[in-house]
DNA sequence: ACTAATTTATGACTGTAATCATAAGTGTTT
DNA sequence: AAACACTTATGATTACAGTCATAAATTAGT
């Protein structure tokens, strides 16, 4: 995450993206550094059969889509606003110049990427293993601890729908619904009028 | 990947790791930057049921285990030498000093992490989806194109065993064996005396 | 050269998540 | 208030990867 003052200094513009609007698409090369000022963004893939896989959900003040700025690769997923959002957009060349002039910022960007890689590695191991219970708990715990910094038991109320959880874990809605009920039996989650607490 | 001259300048030591030896373990904090001089290293997790999941396999001159050097996180997986290996080991503080003094190197390290994240994102989408065929082809194509830079059809002969592929994809050996045979039928891979070509 | 260990292979059976069908509850829009 | 879309829910059935058992082929170790 880069300070707004720096973003402005280096010529970033704050753009509005309507809900459902694409910010970039899979397989495109990267032209900008993006950072959320307000709103929410998801990164996803659509599988051959049309099923969605959500790579991540980001909110302010997080940046996203940096990897292809660094390496000679294309976006591995789409980025789509899931709420009306304001997003800083800094051209690639200016981003490089900013990194060059501000080593601390470069370090923070590296940190952000490192954390994302860490999460992906954990999720990959979880996804490879089959158990729906573990997949779901991993996602919930990640959002609870890493994103929302909550430690109290059942202190995290997710605003993900069952379908969202399915798309994040690669499961089906019905499986998520059934597994969540089993997890409630086992006292791993609480469900209070349909809302999931962890 | 950092030039050996720089590594030496900043006090790195080249250590020998015997086959099967641990270089670091999951959940430990990072103390060193590692770079392979010779040999081969795998990063893996062991699931509760004892099943192995291989996060990645690295060979010279690649570095590994950088993310926890940057962010306040622990290793998400073990690193184990799978051949007798010589590995550069640079203390964390010296690594930071090196990055500070050599911005180009910092950029290259960022690039390496970015690429790894890219791969993880692709694999996560593939793992979430169930099809064994796609999981296996994704791994083979990744190794073929990204690691070995081969483009000719069936020009890549993998040295992974069926079990390796199983551990990389989260499948079972039997499933890998059967799926590879189906893939051969479909002319997606060639199998010449048990070796897999892609 | 011989033994042991690993890798590849195949068949039979099982368990579980996906799939399909249907519906009730909740929220949003006009 | 009605219409519509979305979300949650449940039951029945199916498909398919996992599991278990066993063995042949290959490689590594002494």
CSV table of C-alpha atoms (C1' of nucleotides) in Angstrom, one decimal:
chain,number,residue,atom,x,y,z
A,1,UNK,CA,0.0,0.0,0.0
A,2,UNK,CA,1.4,3.3,-1.1
A,3,UNK,CA,0.5,6.7,0.6
A,4,UNK,CA,-2.0,8.8,-1.3
A,5,UNK,CA,0.4,11.7,-1.3
A,6,UNK,CA,3.0,9.7,-3.2
A,7,UNK,CA,0.4,8.4,-5.6
A,8,UNK,CA,-0.6,11.9,-6.3
A,9,UNK,CA,3.0,13.1,-6.6
A,10,UNK,CA,3.7,10.5,-9.2
A,11,UNK,CA,0.6,11.2,-11.3
A,12,UNK,CA,-1.9,8.6,-10.2
A,13,UNK,CA,-5.6,9.2,-11.0
A,14,UNK,CA,-8.5,8.1,-8.9
A,15,UNK,CA,-11.0,6.3,-11.1
A,16,UNK,CA,-14.5,5.2,-10.5
A,17,UNK,CA,-15.5,1.6,-11.2
A,18,UNK,CA,-19.2,0.7,-11.0
A,19,UNK,CA,-20.2,-2.5,-9.4
A,20,UNK,CA,-19.6,-5.5,-11.7
A,21,UNK,CA,-17.2,-3.4,-13.9
A,22,UNK,CA,-13.9,-5.1,-15.0
A,23,UNK,CA,-10.7,-3.4,-13.9
A,24,UNK,CA,-8.6,-5.7,-15.9
A,25,UNK,CA,-9.0,-9.1,-17.6
A,26,UNK,CA,-7.1,-12.3,-17.4
A,27,UNK,CA,-4.3,-12.7,-19.9
A,28,UNK,CA,-3.8,-9.0,-20.4
A,29,UNK,CA,-0.4,-7.4,-19.8
A,30,UNK,CA,-0.2,-5.0,-16.9
A,31,UNK,CA,-0.2,-1.3,-17.6
A,32,UNK,CA,-1.1,0.2,-14.1
A,33,UNK,CA,-0.5,-0.2,-10.4
A,34,UNK,CA,-3.9,-0.3,-8.7
A,35,UNK,CA,-4.8,0.6,-5.2
A,36,UNK,CA,-8.3,0.6,-3.7
A,37,UNK,CA,-9.4,4.0,-2.2
A,38,UNK,CA,-12.9,2.7,-1.4
A,39,UNK,CA,-15.1,-0.2,-2.4
A,40,UNK,CA,-14.3,-3.8,-2.9
A,41,UNK,CA,-12.7,-5.9,-5.7
A,42,UNK,CA,-12.5,-9.5,-6.4
A,43,UNK,CA,-10.0,-11.4,-8.6
A,44,UNK,CA,-11.4,-14.4,-10.3
A,45,UNK,CA,-11.2,-17.0,-13.0
A,46,UNK,CA,-13.9,-18.7,-15.0
A,47,UNK,CA,-13.3,-22.3,-15.6
A,48,UNK,CA,-14.1,-24.0,-18.9
A,49,UNK,CA,-17.5,-25.1,-17.5
A,50,UNK,CA,-18.4,-21.5,-16.5
A,51,UNK,CA,-17.8,-22.1,-12.8
A,52,UNK,CA,-16.2,-19.2,-11.1
A,53,UNK,CA,-13.1,-19.4,-8.9
A,54,UNK,CA,-12.4,-16.4,-6.7
A,55,UNK,CA,-8.7,-15.9,-6.1
A,56,UNK,CA,-9.1,-13.2,-3.5
A,57,UNK,CA,-11.4,-10.3,-2.4
A,58,UNK,CA,-9.7,-7.0,-1.6
A,59,UNK,CA,-10.9,-3.8,0.1
A,60,UNK,CA,-9.3,-0.4,0.9
A,61,UNK,CA,-6.4,0.3,1.2
A,62,UNK,CA,-5.1,-2.7,-0.6
A,63,UNK,CA,-3.3,-2.8,-3.8
A,64,UNK,CA,-3.7,-5.6,-6.3
A,65,UNK,CA,-2.4,-6.8,-9.7
A,66,UNK,CA,1.3,-6.0,-9.0
A,67,UNK,CA,3.0,-9.3,-10.0
A,68,UNK,CA,2.7,-8.7,-13.8
A,69,UNK,CA,4.2,-5.2,-13.3
A,70,UNK,CA,7.4,-6.9,-12.1
A,71,UNK,CA,7.7,-10.0,-14.1
A,72,UNK,CA,7.1,-10.6,-17.8
A,73,UNK,CA,3.8,-12.3,-17.2
A,74,UNK,CA,0.1,-11.5,-17.9
A,75,UNK,CA,-2.7,-11.3,-15.4
A,76,UNK,CA,-3.6,-14.7,-14.1
A,77,UNK,CA,-7.1,-13.6,-13.3
A,78,UNK,CA,-9.8,-10.9,-13.8
A,79,UNK,CA,-10.2,-8.1,-11.4
A,80,UNK,CA,-13.9,-7.0,-11.0
A,81,UNK,CA,-15.4,-4.4,-8.7
A,82,UNK,CA,-18.0,-6.0,-6.5
A,83,UNK,CA,-19.1,-2.7,-5.1
A,84,UNK,CA,-19.0,0.8,-6.6
A,85,UNK,CA,-15.3,1.6,-6.0
A,86,UNK,CA,-12.8,4.3,-6.3
A,87,UNK,CA,-9.4,3.0,-7.3
A,88,UNK,CA,-6.0,4.7,-7.7
A,89,UNK,CA,-4.4,3.9,-11.0
A,90,UNK,CA,-0.7,4.6,-11.5
A,91,UNK,CA,0.9,4.0,-14.9
A,92,UNK,CA,3.6,1.3,-14.9
A,93,UNK,CA,6.5,3.6,-15.7
A,94,UNK,CA,5.5,6.0,-12.9
A,95,UNK,CA,5.2,3.1,-10.6
A,96,UNK,CA,8.8,2.0,-11.4
A,97,UNK,CA,10.0,5.5,-10.9
A,98,UNK,CA,8.3,5.7,-7.5
A,99,UNK,CA,9.9,2.4,-6.4
A,100,UNK,CA,13.3,3.6,-7.5
A,101,UNK,CA,13.0,6.9,-5.6
A,102,UNK,CA,11.4,5.4,-2.5
A,103,UNK,CA,13.1,2.2,-1.4
A,104,UNK,CA,10.9,1.9,1.7
A,105,UNK,CA,7.8,1.8,-0.6
A,106,UNK,CA,9.4,-0.8,-2.7
A,107,UNK,CA,10.0,-2.9,0.4
A,108,UNK,CA,6.3,-2.5,1.5
A,109,UNK,CA,5.2,-3.5,-2.0
A,110,UNK,CA,7.5,-6.6,-1.7
A,111,UNK,CA,5.9,-7.3,1.7
A,112,UNK,CA,2.4,-7.2,0.3
A,113,UNK,CA,3.3,-9.6,-2.5
A,114,UNK,CA,5.1,-11.9,-0.1
A,115,UNK,CA,2.0,-12.0,2.1
A,116,UNK,CA,-0.2,-12.8,-0.8
A,117,UNK,CA,2.2,-15.6,-1.9
A,118,UNK,CA,2.1,-16.9,1.7
A,119,UNK,CA,-1.7,-17.1,1.6
A,120,UNK,CA,-1.7,-18.7,-1.8
A,121,UNK,CA,0.7,-21.4,-0.6
A,122,UNK,CA,-1.5,-22.2,2.4
A,123,UNK,CA,-4.6,-22.3,0.3
A,124,UNK,CA,-3.0,-24.4,-2.4
A,125,UNK,CA,-2.2,-27.1,0.2
A,126,UNK,CA,-5.7,-26.8,1.6
A,127,UNK,CA,-7.3,-27.0,-1.9
A,128,UNK,CA,-5.2,-30.0,-2.9
A,129,UNK,CA,-6.5,-31.9,0.1
A,130,UNK,CA,-10.1,-32.8,-0.4
A,131,UNK,CA,-11.9,-32.2,2.8
A,132,UNK,CA,-14.6,-29.5,2.4
A,133,UNK,CA,-14.5,-28.8,6.1
A,134,UNK,CA,-10.8,-27.8,6.1
A,135,UNK,CA,-11.2,-25.8,2.9
A,136,UNK,CA,-14.0,-23.7,4.4
A,137,UNK,CA,-12.4,-23.3,7.8
A,138,UNK,CA,-9.2,-22.2,6.2
A,139,UNK,CA,-10.9,-19.4,4.2
A,140,UNK,CA,-12.9,-18.3,7.2
A,141,UNK,CA,-9.8,-18.3,9.5
A,142,UNK,CA,-7.8,-16.4,6.9
A,143,UNK,CA,-10.4,-13.7,6.6
A,144,UNK,CA,-10.9,-13.6,10.3
A,145,UNK,CA,-7.2,-13.4,11.3
A,146,UNK,CA,-5.3,-12.0,8.4
A,147,UNK,CA,-7.8,-9.6,6.9
A,148,UNK,CA,-9.9,-8.5,9.9
A,149,UNK,CA,-7.4,-9.2,12.8
A,150,UNK,CA,-10.0,-10.8,15.0
A,151,UNK,CA,-9.0,-13.3,17.6
A,152,UNK,CA,-12.1,-13.7,19.8
A,153,UNK,CA,-14.0,-17.0,19.2
A,154,UNK,CA,-17.0,-16.5,16.9
A,155,UNK,CA,-16.0,-12.8,16.8
A,156,UNK,CA,-15.9,-12.8,13.0
A,157,UNK,CA,-19.2,-12.5,11.1
A,158,UNK,CA,-18.6,-13.2,7.5
A,159,UNK,CA,-20.4,-11.3,4.8
A,160,UNK,CA,-19.7,-14.0,2.3
A,161,UNK,CA,-22.6,-15.8,0.8
A,162,UNK,CA,-22.6,-19.6,0.7
A,163,UNK,CA,-22.0,-19.1,-3.0
A,164,UNK,CA,-19.0,-16.9,-2.4
A,165,UNK,CA,-17.5,-19.5,-0.1
A,166,UNK,CA,-18.1,-22.1,-2.8
A,167,UNK,CA,-16.3,-20.0,-5.4
A,168,UNK,CA,-13.4,-19.4,-3.0
A,169,UNK,CA,-13.0,-23.0,-2.1
A,170,UNK,CA,-13.9,-24.7,-5.4
A,171,UNK,CA,-16.8,-26.4,-3.8
A,172,UNK,CA,-20.5,-26.4,-4.8
A,173,UNK,CA,-23.1,-24.3,-3.0
A,174,UNK,CA,-25.0,-27.3,-1.7
A,175,UNK,CA,-21.8,-28.8,-0.3
A,176,UNK,CA,-21.0,-25.6,1.4
A,177,UNK,CA,-24.4,-25.3,3.0
A,178,UNK,CA,-24.3,-28.9,4.2
A,179,UNK,CA,-20.7,-28.7,5.5
A,180,UNK,CA,-21.4,-25.4,7.3
A,181,UNK,CA,-24.2,-27.2,9.2
A,182,UNK,CA,-21.9,-30.0,10.1
A,183,UNK,CA,-19.3,-27.5,11.3
A,184,UNK,CA,-22.0,-25.9,13.4
A,185,UNK,CA,-22.7,-29.3,15.0
A,186,UNK,CA,-19.1,-29.6,15.8
A,187,UNK,CA,-19.1,-26.2,17.3
A,188,UNK,CA,-16.5,-24.9,14.8
A,189,UNK,CA,-18.8,-22.1,13.5
A,190,UNK,CA,-22.0,-20.5,14.7
A,191,UNK,CA,-24.9,-19.8,12.4
A,192,UNK,CA,-27.2,-17.1,13.7
A,193,UNK,CA,-30.1,-16.4,11.4
A,194,UNK,CA,-28.2,-17.6,8.4
A,195,UNK,CA,-25.1,-15.6,9.1
A,196,UNK,CA,-21.9,-17.5,9.7
A,197,UNK,CA,-19.7,-16.6,12.7
A,198,UNK,CA,-16.2,-17.9,13.2
B,1,UNK,CA,18.5,-14.9,-8.2
B,2,UNK,CA,21.5,-12.9,-6.8
B,3,UNK,CA,25.0,-13.0,-8.4
B,4,UNK,CA,27.5,-15.2,-6.5
B,5,UNK,CA,29.9,-12.3,-6.3
B,6,UNK,CA,27.3,-10.2,-4.4
B,7,UNK,CA,26.5,-13.1,-2.1
B,8,UNK,CA,30.1,-13.5,-1.3
B,9,UNK,CA,30.6,-9.8,-0.7
B,10,UNK,CA,27.8,-9.7,1.8
B,11,UNK,CA,29.0,-12.7,3.7
B,12,UNK,CA,26.9,-15.6,2.4
B,13,UNK,CA,28.2,-19.1,3.0
B,14,UNK,CA,27.8,-22.1,0.8
B,15,UNK,CA,26.4,-25.0,2.8
B,16,UNK,CA,26.1,-28.7,1.9
B,17,UNK,CA,22.7,-30.4,2.4
B,18,UNK,CA,22.5,-34.1,2.0
B,19,UNK,CA,19.6,-35.7,0.2
B,20,UNK,CA,16.5,-35.7,2.4
B,21,UNK,CA,17.9,-33.1,4.7
B,22,UNK,CA,15.7,-30.3,6.0
B,23,UNK,CA,16.7,-26.8,5.1
B,24,UNK,CA,14.0,-25.2,7.0
B,25,UNK,CA,10.7,-26.3,8.5
B,26,UNK,CA,7.1,-25.1,8.3
B,27,UNK,CA,6.1,-22.5,10.8
B,28,UNK,CA,9.6,-21.4,11.6
B,29,UNK,CA,10.5,-17.7,11.2
B,30,UNK,CA,13.0,-16.9,8.4
B,31,UNK,CA,16.6,-16.3,9.3
B,32,UNK,CA,18.3,-16.6,5.9
B,33,UNK,CA,18.0,-16.0,2.2
B,34,UNK,CA,18.6,-19.3,0.4
B,35,UNK,CA,19.8,-19.8,-3.2
B,36,UNK,CA,20.6,-23.1,-4.8
B,37,UNK,CA,24.2,-23.4,-6.1
B,38,UNK,CA,23.7,-27.1,-7.2
B,39,UNK,CA,21.2,-29.8,-6.4
B,40,UNK,CA,17.5,-29.8,-6.0
B,41,UNK,CA,15.1,-28.7,-3.4
B,42,UNK,CA,11.4,-29.3,-2.8
B,43,UNK,CA,9.0,-27.3,-0.6
B,44,UNK,CA,6.2,-29.4,0.9
B,45,UNK,CA,3.5,-29.8,3.5
B,46,UNK,CA,2.4,-32.9,5.2
B,47,UNK,CA,-1.4,-33.0,5.6
B,48,UNK,CA,-2.9,-34.3,8.9
B,49,UNK,CA,-3.3,-37.8,7.3
B,50,UNK,CA,0.4,-37.9,6.5
B,51,UNK,CA,-0.2,-37.2,2.8
B,52,UNK,CA,2.5,-35.0,1.2
B,53,UNK,CA,1.7,-31.9,-0.9
B,54,UNK,CA,4.6,-30.6,-2.9
B,55,UNK,CA,4.4,-26.8,-3.2
B,56,UNK,CA,7.3,-26.5,-5.7
B,57,UNK,CA,10.5,-28.1,-6.8
B,58,UNK,CA,13.5,-25.8,-7.3
B,59,UNK,CA,16.9,-26.2,-8.9
B,60,UNK,CA,20.0,-24.0,-9.4
B,61,UNK,CA,20.2,-21.0,-9.6
B,62,UNK,CA,16.8,-20.4,-8.0
B,63,UNK,CA,16.2,-18.8,-4.6
B,64,UNK,CA,13.5,-19.9,-2.3
B,65,UNK,CA,11.9,-19.0,1.0
B,66,UNK,CA,12.0,-15.2,0.6
B,67,UNK,CA,8.5,-14.3,1.5
B,68,UNK,CA,8.9,-14.6,5.3
B,69,UNK,CA,12.1,-12.5,5.0
B,70,UNK,CA,9.9,-9.6,3.9
B,71,UNK,CA,6.7,-9.9,5.8
B,72,UNK,CA,6.1,-10.9,9.4
B,73,UNK,CA,5.1,-14.4,8.5
B,74,UNK,CA,6.5,-17.9,9.1
B,75,UNK,CA,7.4,-20.5,6.5
B,76,UNK,CA,4.2,-22.0,5.0
B,77,UNK,CA,6.0,-25.2,4.1
B,78,UNK,CA,9.1,-27.3,4.7
B,79,UNK,CA,12.2,-27.0,2.4
B,80,UNK,CA,13.9,-30.4,1.9
B,81,UNK,CA,16.9,-31.2,-0.3
B,82,UNK,CA,15.9,-34.0,-2.7
B,83,UNK,CA,19.4,-34.4,-4.1
B,84,UNK,CA,22.7,-33.7,-2.4
B,85,UNK,CA,22.9,-29.9,-2.7
B,86,UNK,CA,25.0,-26.9,-2.2
B,87,UNK,CA,23.1,-23.9,-1.1
B,88,UNK,CA,24.0,-20.3,-0.5
B,89,UNK,CA,22.8,-19.0,2.8
B,90,UNK,CA,22.8,-15.3,3.5
B,91,UNK,CA,21.7,-14.0,6.9
B,92,UNK,CA,18.5,-11.9,6.9
B,93,UNK,CA,20.2,-8.7,8.0
B,94,UNK,CA,22.9,-9.0,5.3
B,95,UNK,CA,20.1,-9.7,2.8
B,96,UNK,CA,18.3,-6.5,3.7
B,97,UNK,CA,21.6,-4.6,3.4
B,98,UNK,CA,22.2,-6.1,0.0
B,99,UNK,CA,18.7,-5.1,-1.2
B,100,UNK,CA,19.2,-1.6,0.1
B,101,UNK,CA,22.5,-1.1,-1.6
B,102,UNK,CA,21.5,-2.8,-4.9
B,103,UNK,CA,18.1,-1.7,-6.1
B,104,UNK,CA,18.4,-3.8,-9.3
B,105,UNK,CA,18.8,-6.9,-7.2
B,106,UNK,CA,15.8,-5.9,-5.1
B,107,UNK,CA,13.8,-5.6,-8.3
B,108,UNK,CA,14.9,-9.1,-9.5
B,109,UNK,CA,14.0,-10.6,-6.1
B,110,UNK,CA,10.6,-8.9,-6.5
B,111,UNK,CA,10.3,-10.4,-9.9
B,112,UNK,CA,11.0,-13.9,-8.7
B,113,UNK,CA,8.4,-13.6,-6.0
B,114,UNK,CA,5.9,-12.2,-8.5
B,115,UNK,CA,6.4,-15.1,-10.8
B,116,UNK,CA,6.0,-17.6,-8.0
B,117,UNK,CA,2.7,-15.9,-7.0
B,118,UNK,CA,1.6,-16.0,-10.6
B,119,UNK,CA,2.2,-19.7,-10.7
B,120,UNK,CA,0.5,-20.3,-7.4
B,121,UNK,CA,-2.6,-18.3,-8.5
B,122,UNK,CA,-2.8,-20.5,-11.7
B,123,UNK,CA,-2.4,-23.7,-9.7
B,124,UNK,CA,-4.9,-22.7,-7.1
B,125,UNK,CA,-7.6,-22.2,-9.8
B,126,UNK,CA,-6.6,-25.5,-11.3
B,127,UNK,CA,-6.6,-27.3,-7.9
B,128,UNK,CA,-10.0,-25.9,-6.9
B,129,UNK,CA,-11.4,-27.3,-10.1
B,130,UNK,CA,-11.7,-31.1,-9.7
B,131,UNK,CA,-10.6,-32.6,-13.0
B,132,UNK,CA,-7.4,-34.7,-12.6
B,133,UNK,CA,-6.7,-34.2,-16.3
B,134,UNK,CA,-6.4,-30.5,-16.0
B,135,UNK,CA,-4.4,-30.6,-12.8
B,136,UNK,CA,-1.9,-32.9,-14.4
B,137,UNK,CA,-1.6,-31.0,-17.7
B,138,UNK,CA,-1.2,-27.7,-15.8
B,139,UNK,CA,1.7,-29.0,-13.9
B,140,UNK,CA,3.4,-30.5,-16.9
B,141,UNK,CA,2.8,-27.4,-19.0
B,142,UNK,CA,4.1,-25.2,-16.3
B,143,UNK,CA,7.3,-27.2,-16.0
B,144,UNK,CA,7.6,-27.4,-19.7
B,145,UNK,CA,7.1,-23.8,-20.5
B,146,UNK,CA,8.0,-21.7,-17.5
B,147,UNK,CA,10.8,-23.8,-16.1
B,148,UNK,CA,12.4,-25.5,-19.1
B,149,UNK,CA,11.3,-23.1,-21.8
B,150,UNK,CA,10.3,-25.8,-24.3
B,151,UNK,CA,7.7,-25.2,-26.9
B,152,UNK,CA,8.0,-28.2,-29.3
B,153,UNK,CA,5.1,-30.7,-28.9
B,154,UNK,CA,6.2,-33.6,-26.7
B,155,UNK,CA,9.6,-32.0,-26.4
B,156,UNK,CA,9.5,-32.1,-22.7
B,157,UNK,CA,10.3,-35.3,-20.9
B,158,UNK,CA,9.5,-35.0,-17.3
B,159,UNK,CA,11.6,-36.6,-14.6
B,160,UNK,CA,8.8,-36.5,-12.1
B,161,UNK,CA,7.5,-39.9,-10.9
B,162,UNK,CA,3.8,-40.6,-10.9
B,163,UNK,CA,4.0,-40.2,-7.2
B,164,UNK,CA,5.6,-36.8,-7.6
B,165,UNK,CA,2.9,-35.7,-9.9
B,166,UNK,CA,0.3,-37.0,-7.4
B,167,UNK,CA,1.9,-34.9,-4.6
B,168,UNK,CA,2.1,-31.8,-6.7
B,169,UNK,CA,-1.6,-32.1,-7.8
B,170,UNK,CA,-3.1,-33.5,-4.6
B,171,UNK,CA,-4.2,-36.6,-6.4
B,172,UNK,CA,-3.5,-40.3,-5.7
B,173,UNK,CA,-0.8,-42.3,-7.5
B,174,UNK,CA,-3.4,-44.6,-9.0
B,175,UNK,CA,-5.4,-41.7,-10.3
B,176,UNK,CA,-2.3,-40.2,-11.8
B,177,UNK,CA,-1.4,-43.4,-13.5
B,178,UNK,CA,-4.9,-43.9,-14.9
B,179,UNK,CA,-5.3,-40.3,-16.0
B,180,UNK,CA,-1.9,-40.3,-17.7
B,181,UNK,CA,-3.1,-43.2,-19.8
B,182,UNK,CA,-6.3,-41.5,-20.7
B,183,UNK,CA,-4.3,-38.4,-21.7
B,184,UNK,CA,-2.1,-40.6,-23.9
B,185,UNK,CA,-5.3,-41.9,-25.6
B,186,UNK,CA,-6.3,-38.3,-26.2
B,187,UNK,CA,-2.9,-37.6,-27.6
B,188,UNK,CA,-2.2,-34.9,-24.9
B,189,UNK,CA,0.9,-36.7,-23.7
B,190,UNK,CA,3.2,-39.4,-25.0
B,191,UNK,CA,4.4,-42.2,-22.8
B,192,UNK,CA,7.5,-43.9,-24.1
B,193,UNK,CA,8.7,-46.8,-21.9
B,194,UNK,CA,7.1,-45.3,-18.8
B,195,UNK,CA,8.5,-41.8,-19.3
B,196,UNK,CA,6.0,-39.0,-19.8
B,197,UNK,CA,6.5,-36.6,-22.7
B,198,UNK,CA,4.5,-33.3,-23.1
C,1,DA,C1',24.7,-60.8,-9.3
C,2,DC,C1',21.4,-60.7,-5.8
C,3,DT,C1',18.3,-58.5,-2.7
C,4,DA,C1',15.7,-54.8,-1.4
C,5,DA,C1',13.2,-50.8,-2.4
C,6,DT,C1',10.8,-48.1,-5.4
C,7,DT,C1',7.8,-47.3,-9.3
C,8,DT,C1',4.3,-48.5,-12.3
C,9,DA,C1',0.3,-51.2,-13.0
C,10,DT,C1',-4.6,-53.2,-12.6
C,11,DG,C1',-8.9,-54.8,-10.7
C,12,DA,C1',-12.7,-54.6,-7.3
C,13,DC,C1',-15.1,-51.9,-4.1
C,14,DT,C1',-16.5,-47.7,-1.4
C,15,DG,C1',-17.5,-43.1,0.0
C,16,DT,C1',-18.4,-38.7,-0.8
C,17,DA,C1',-19.1,-34.5,-3.3
C,18,DA,C1',-21.3,-33.3,-7.5
C,19,DT,C1',-25.5,-33.1,-9.8
C,20,DC,C1',-30.4,-32.6,-10.4
C,21,DA,C1',-34.8,-31.3,-8.9
C,22,DT,C1',-37.5,-28.5,-6.2
C,23,DA,C1',-38.9,-25.2,-2.8
C,24,DA,C1',-39.0,-21.9,1.0
C,25,DG,C1',-37.1,-17.8,2.8
C,26,DT,C1',-35.2,-13.1,2.1
C,27,DG,C1',-34.2,-8.9,-0.2
C,28,DT,C1',-34.7,-5.5,-3.9
C,29,DT,C1',-37.1,-2.9,-7.4
C,30,DT,C1',-40.9,-0.7,-9.4
D,1,DA,C1',-47.9,-4.6,-2.7
D,2,DA,C1',-46.4,-7.3,-6.3
D,3,DA,C1',-42.9,-9.2,-9.1
D,4,DC,C1',-38.5,-10.8,-9.4
D,5,DA,C1',-33.9,-12.2,-8.2
D,6,DC,C1',-31.1,-14.1,-5.1
D,7,DT,C1',-29.9,-17.0,-1.2
D,8,DT,C1',-30.5,-20.8,1.7
D,9,DA,C1',-32.3,-25.3,2.1
D,10,DT,C1',-33.3,-30.5,1.5
D,11,DG,C1',-33.8,-35.0,-0.7
D,12,DA,C1',-32.5,-38.5,-4.2
D,13,DT,C1',-29.3,-40.1,-7.4
D,14,DT,C1',-24.9,-40.5,-9.8
D,15,DA,C1',-20.2,-40.2,-11.1
D,16,DC,C1',-15.8,-40.6,-10.1
D,17,DA,C1',-11.6,-40.4,-7.4
D,18,DG,C1',-10.1,-42.7,-3.3
D,19,DT,C1',-9.1,-46.9,-1.1
D,20,DC,C1',-7.5,-51.5,-0.7
D,21,DA,C1',-5.2,-55.5,-2.4
D,22,DT,C1',-1.9,-57.5,-5.2
D,23,DA,C1',1.8,-57.9,-8.5
D,24,DA,C1',5.0,-57.0,-12.2
D,25,DA,C1',8.7,-54.1,-13.8
D,26,DT,C1',12.5,-51.2,-12.9
D,27,DT,C1',16.1,-49.1,-10.2
D,28,DA,C1',19.3,-48.8,-6.4
D,29,DG,C1',22.3,-50.7,-3.0
D,30,DT,C1',25.5,-54.2,-1.2
